[in-house]
Short mmCIF file of C-alpha atoms in Angstrom, two decimals:
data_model
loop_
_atom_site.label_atom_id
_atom_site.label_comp_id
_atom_site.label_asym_id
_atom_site.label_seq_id
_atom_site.Cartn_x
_atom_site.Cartn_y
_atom_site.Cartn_z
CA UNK A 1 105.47 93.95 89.49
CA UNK A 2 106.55 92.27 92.46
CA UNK A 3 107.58 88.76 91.81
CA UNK A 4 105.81 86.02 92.82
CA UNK A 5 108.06 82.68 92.62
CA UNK A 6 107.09 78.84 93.00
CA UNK A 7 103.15 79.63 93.94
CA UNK A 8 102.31 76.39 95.43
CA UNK A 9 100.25 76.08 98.23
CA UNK A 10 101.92 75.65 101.62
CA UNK A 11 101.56 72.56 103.94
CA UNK A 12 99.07 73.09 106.78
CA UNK A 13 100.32 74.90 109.43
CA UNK A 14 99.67 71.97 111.83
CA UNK A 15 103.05 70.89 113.30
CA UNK A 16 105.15 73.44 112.09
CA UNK A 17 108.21 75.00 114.18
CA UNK A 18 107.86 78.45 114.60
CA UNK A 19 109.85 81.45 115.89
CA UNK A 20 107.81 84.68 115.73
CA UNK A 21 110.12 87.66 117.53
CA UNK A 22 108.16 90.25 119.33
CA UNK A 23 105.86 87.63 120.08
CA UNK A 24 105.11 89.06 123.61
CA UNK A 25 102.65 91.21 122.94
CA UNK A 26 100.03 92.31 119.57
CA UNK A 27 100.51 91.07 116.26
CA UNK A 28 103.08 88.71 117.83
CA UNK A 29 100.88 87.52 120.74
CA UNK A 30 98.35 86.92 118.49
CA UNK A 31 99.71 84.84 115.96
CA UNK A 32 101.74 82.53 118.61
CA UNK A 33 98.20 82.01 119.87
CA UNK A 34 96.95 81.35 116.28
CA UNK A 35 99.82 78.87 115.48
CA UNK A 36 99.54 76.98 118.75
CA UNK A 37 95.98 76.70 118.59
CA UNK A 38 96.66 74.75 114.73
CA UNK A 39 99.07 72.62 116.37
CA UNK A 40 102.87 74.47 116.01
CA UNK A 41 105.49 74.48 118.47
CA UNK A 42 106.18 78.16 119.21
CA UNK A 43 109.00 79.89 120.78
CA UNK A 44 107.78 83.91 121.07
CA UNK A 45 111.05 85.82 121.35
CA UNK A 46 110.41 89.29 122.87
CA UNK A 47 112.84 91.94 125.14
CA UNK A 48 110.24 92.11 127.76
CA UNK A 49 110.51 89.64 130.54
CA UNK A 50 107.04 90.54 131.81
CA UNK A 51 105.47 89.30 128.49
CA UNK A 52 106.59 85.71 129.73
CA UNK A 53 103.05 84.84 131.49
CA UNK A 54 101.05 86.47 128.10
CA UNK A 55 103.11 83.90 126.14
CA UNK A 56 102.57 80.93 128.41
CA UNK A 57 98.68 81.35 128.26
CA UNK A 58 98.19 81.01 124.92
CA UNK A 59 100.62 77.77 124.87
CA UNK A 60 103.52 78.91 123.09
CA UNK A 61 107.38 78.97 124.76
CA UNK A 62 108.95 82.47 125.74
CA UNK A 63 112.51 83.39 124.49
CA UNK A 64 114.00 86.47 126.35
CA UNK A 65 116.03 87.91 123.74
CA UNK A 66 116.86 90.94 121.97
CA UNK A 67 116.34 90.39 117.93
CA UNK A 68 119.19 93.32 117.56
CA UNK A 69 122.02 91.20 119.13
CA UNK A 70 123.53 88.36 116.87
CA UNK A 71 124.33 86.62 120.14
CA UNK A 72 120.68 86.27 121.37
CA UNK A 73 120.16 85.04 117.77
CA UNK A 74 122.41 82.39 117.64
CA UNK A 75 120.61 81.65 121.40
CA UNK A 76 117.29 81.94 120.12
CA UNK A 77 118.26 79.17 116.61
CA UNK A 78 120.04 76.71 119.45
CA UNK A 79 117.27 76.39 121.32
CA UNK A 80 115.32 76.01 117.84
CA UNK A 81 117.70 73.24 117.05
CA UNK A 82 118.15 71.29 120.44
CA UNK A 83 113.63 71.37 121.10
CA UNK A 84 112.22 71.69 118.14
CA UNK A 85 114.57 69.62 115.78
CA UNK A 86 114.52 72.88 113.28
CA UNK A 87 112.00 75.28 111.91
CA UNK A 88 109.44 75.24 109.61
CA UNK A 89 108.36 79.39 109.84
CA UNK A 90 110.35 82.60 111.25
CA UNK A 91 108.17 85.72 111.40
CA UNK A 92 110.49 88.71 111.96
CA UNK A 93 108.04 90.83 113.48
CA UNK A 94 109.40 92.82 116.62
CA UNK A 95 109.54 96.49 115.82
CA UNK A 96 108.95 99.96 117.82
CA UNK A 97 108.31 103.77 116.77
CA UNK A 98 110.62 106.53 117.23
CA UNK A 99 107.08 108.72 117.82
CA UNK A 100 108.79 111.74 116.43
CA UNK A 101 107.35 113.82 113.46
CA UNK A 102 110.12 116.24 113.59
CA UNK A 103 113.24 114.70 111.93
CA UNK A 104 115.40 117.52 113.58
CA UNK A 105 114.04 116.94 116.89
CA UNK A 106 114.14 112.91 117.34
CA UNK A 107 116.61 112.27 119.46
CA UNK A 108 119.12 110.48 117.88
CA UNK A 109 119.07 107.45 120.52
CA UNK A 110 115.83 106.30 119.74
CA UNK A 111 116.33 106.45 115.71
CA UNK A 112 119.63 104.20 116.34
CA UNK A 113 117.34 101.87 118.35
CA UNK A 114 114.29 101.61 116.06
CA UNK A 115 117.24 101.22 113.57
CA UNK A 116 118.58 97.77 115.52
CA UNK A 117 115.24 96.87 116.06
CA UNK A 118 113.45 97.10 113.04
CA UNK A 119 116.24 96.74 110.24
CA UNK A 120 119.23 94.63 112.15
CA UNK A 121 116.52 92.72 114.02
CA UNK A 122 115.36 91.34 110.32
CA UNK A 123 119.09 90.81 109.11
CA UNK A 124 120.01 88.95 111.90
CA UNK A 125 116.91 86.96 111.80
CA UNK A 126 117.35 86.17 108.57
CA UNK A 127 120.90 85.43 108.43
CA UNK A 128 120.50 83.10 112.12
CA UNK A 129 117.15 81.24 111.01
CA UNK A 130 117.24 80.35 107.17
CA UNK A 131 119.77 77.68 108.08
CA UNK A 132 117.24 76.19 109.97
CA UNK A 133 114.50 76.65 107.65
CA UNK A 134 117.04 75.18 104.42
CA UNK A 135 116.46 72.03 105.97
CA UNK A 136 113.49 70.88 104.13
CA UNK A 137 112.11 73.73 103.28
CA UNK A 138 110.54 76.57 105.30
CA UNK A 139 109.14 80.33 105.09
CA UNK A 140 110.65 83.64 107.03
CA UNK A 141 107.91 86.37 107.07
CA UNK A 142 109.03 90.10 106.92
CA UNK A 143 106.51 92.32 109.15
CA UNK A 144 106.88 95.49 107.60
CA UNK A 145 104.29 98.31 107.32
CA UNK A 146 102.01 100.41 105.11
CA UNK A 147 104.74 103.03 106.36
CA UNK A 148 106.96 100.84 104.20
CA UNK A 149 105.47 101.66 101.04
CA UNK A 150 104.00 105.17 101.67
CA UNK A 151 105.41 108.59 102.79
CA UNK A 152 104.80 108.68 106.69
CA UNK A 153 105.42 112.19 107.84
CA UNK A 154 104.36 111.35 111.20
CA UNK A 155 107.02 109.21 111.77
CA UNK A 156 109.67 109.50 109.29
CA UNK A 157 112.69 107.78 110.40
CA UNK A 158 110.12 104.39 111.44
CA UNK A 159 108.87 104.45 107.83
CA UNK A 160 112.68 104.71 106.85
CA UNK A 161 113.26 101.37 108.49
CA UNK A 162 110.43 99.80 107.03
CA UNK A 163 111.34 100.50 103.53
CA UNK A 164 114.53 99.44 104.50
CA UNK A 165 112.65 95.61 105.20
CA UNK A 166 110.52 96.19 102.75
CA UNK A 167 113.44 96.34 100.18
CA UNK A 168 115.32 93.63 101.87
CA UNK A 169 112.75 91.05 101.36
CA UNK A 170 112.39 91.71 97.81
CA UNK A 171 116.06 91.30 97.05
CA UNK A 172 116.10 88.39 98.72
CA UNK A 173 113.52 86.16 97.73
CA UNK A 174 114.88 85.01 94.16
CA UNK A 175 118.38 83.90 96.04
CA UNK A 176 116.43 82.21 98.86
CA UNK A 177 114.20 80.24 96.54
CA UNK A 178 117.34 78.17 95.68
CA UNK A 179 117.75 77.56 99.43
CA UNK A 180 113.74 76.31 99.35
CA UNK A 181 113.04 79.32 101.70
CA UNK A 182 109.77 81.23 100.54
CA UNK A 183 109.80 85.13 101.67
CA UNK A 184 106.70 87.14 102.30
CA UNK A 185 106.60 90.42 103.17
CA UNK A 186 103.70 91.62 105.56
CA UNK A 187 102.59 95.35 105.55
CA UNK A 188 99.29 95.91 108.24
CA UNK A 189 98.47 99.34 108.82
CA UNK A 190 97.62 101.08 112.36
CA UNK A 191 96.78 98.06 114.47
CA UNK A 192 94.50 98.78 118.00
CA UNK A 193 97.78 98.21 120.20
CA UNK A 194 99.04 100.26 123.06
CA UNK A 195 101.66 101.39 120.85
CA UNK A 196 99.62 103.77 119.06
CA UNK A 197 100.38 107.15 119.55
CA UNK A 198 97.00 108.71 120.61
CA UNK A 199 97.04 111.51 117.86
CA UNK A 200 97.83 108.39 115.47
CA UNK A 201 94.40 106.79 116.43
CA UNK A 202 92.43 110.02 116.47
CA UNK A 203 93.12 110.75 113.14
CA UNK A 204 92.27 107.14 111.80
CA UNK A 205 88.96 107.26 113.17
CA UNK A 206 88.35 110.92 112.51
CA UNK A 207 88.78 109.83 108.89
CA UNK A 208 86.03 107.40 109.16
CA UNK A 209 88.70 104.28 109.03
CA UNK A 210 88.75 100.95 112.01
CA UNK A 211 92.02 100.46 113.46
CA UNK A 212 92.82 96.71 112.94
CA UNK A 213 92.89 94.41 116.23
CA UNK A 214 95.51 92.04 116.04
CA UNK A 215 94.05 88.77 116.12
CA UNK A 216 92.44 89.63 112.19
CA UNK A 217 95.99 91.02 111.63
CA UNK A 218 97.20 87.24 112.55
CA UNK A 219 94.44 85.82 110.27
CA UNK A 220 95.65 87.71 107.48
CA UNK A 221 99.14 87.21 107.86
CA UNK A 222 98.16 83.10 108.14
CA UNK A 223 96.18 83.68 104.39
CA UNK A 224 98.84 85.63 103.16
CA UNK A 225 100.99 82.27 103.88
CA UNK A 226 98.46 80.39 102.66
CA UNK A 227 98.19 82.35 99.20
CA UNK A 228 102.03 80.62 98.85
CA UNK A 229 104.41 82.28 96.19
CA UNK A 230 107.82 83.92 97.41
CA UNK A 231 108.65 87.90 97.24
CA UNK A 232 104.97 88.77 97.83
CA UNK A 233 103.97 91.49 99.55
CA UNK A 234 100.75 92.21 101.40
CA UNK A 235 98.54 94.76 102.80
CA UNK A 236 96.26 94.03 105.68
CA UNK A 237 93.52 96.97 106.71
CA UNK A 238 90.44 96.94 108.45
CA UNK A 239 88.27 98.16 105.46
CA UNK A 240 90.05 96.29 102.86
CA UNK A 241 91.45 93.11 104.45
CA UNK A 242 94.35 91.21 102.80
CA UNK A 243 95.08 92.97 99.47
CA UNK A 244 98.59 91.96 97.30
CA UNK A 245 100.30 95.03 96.44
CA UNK A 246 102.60 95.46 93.31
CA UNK A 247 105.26 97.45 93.00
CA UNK A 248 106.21 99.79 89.91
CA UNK A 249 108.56 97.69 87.98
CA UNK A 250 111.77 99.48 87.25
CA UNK A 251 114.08 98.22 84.39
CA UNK A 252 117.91 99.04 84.90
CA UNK A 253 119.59 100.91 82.08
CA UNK A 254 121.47 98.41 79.98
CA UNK A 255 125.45 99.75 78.90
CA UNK A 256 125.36 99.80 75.26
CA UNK A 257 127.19 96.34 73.37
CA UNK A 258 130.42 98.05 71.50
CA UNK A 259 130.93 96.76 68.29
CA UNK A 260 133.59 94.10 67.70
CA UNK A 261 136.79 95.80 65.95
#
């Protein structure tokens, strides 16, 4: 079962400090808007310099930055520091598809850039804002996928990185509880973004599912916050909504005790 630590409810959302990476565009755009709209200060870090004007609409700050460079990270947690006097929420969310079924045919360059993206985007995330969010308390949101819990054949080495995150924010949550840092990791399924491969999207709706749009994606990250706890994880789908999910529980093998002589 997936553990579930200190479940007290959060403190509004109103005035919070927020970083949310890949905050250019979808799930990202849409929950800088969200956030901004309750009252949080929000610096949306994306790669994409022509995301800048998307960002400044809906109110929140752009941050060009890469999330797989330490240096833009330590960039990204100054500016943090000097404008918004710390953080209150980092939501780790910038990833990309390799868009390669074949694992013999991806081409190796775009598996080692999903890679920095999606895996040493989140590590350096983590390791550059819960400093920040120490100070009083905060919460750093993992945006994984269902590909993170599931076998994803049309995309192998993307799902690899997401149960990479996936299993990250697990094994972190019980030693960033002592640091007052609550985890919670975030799995939505295909969202109605122009990353979508168009195959992808045919076959959700020819199975009779919605892709989700990512402003209820937002909303149901925001409730999964809401729900409070630490080393949560969550589902979000059109049909189903917000759903936790619980993993198997897996009990290490214990050495036997030898007997005293």
């Amino acid at each position: 079962m997936t553990p579930a630590l200190g479940a007290t409810s959060l403190p509004e959302f109103r005035r919070r400090r927020a970083v949310v990476t890949g905050g250019g565009s979808g799930i990202g755009l849409a929950l800088t808007e969200r956030l901004v709209a309750d009252g949080a200060s929000v610096l949306a870090v994306d790669v994409d310099a022509g995301r800048a004007d998307s960002v400044a609409a809906v109110g929140g700050r752009f941050v060009l930055a890469d999330v797989s460079s330490p240096t833009d990270w330590d960039r990204v947690v100054q500016i943090a520091a000097d404008d918004l006097g710390g953080l209150d929420l980092v939501v780790l969310n910038a990833g990309i598809p390799v868009l390669e079924p074949d694992p013999l045919a991806a081409p190796y360059e775009r598996i080692a850039r999903a890679y920095a993206v999606n895996v040493e985007g989140v590590v350096h995330g983590l390791r550059a804002g819960v400093p920040l969010l120490e100070d009083g308390g905060g919460d750093l949101v993992v945006v994984a996928s269902l590909a993170g819990l599931m076998s994803y054949p049309d995309d192998p080495y993307y799902a690899m990185t997401k149960h990479a995150v996936v299993g990250l924010g697990l094994s972190v949550a019980r030693p960033l509880a002592a640091r007052s840092v609550r985890v919670t990791i975030f799995c939505p399924g295909v969202i109605d973004t122009p990353l979508v491969p168009e195959a992808v999207r045919t076959a959700v709706l020819a199975a009779g599912l919605d892709l989700l749009g990512p402003e209820d994606t937002a909303s149901h990250l925001l409730e999964a916050l809401d729900r409070g706890g630490t080393g949560r994880i969550w589902t979000s789908q059109a049909q189903l909504g917000l759903v936790e999910h619980q993993m198997t529980k897996v009990e290490l093998p214990r050495p036997p005790v030898r007997a005293a002589r």
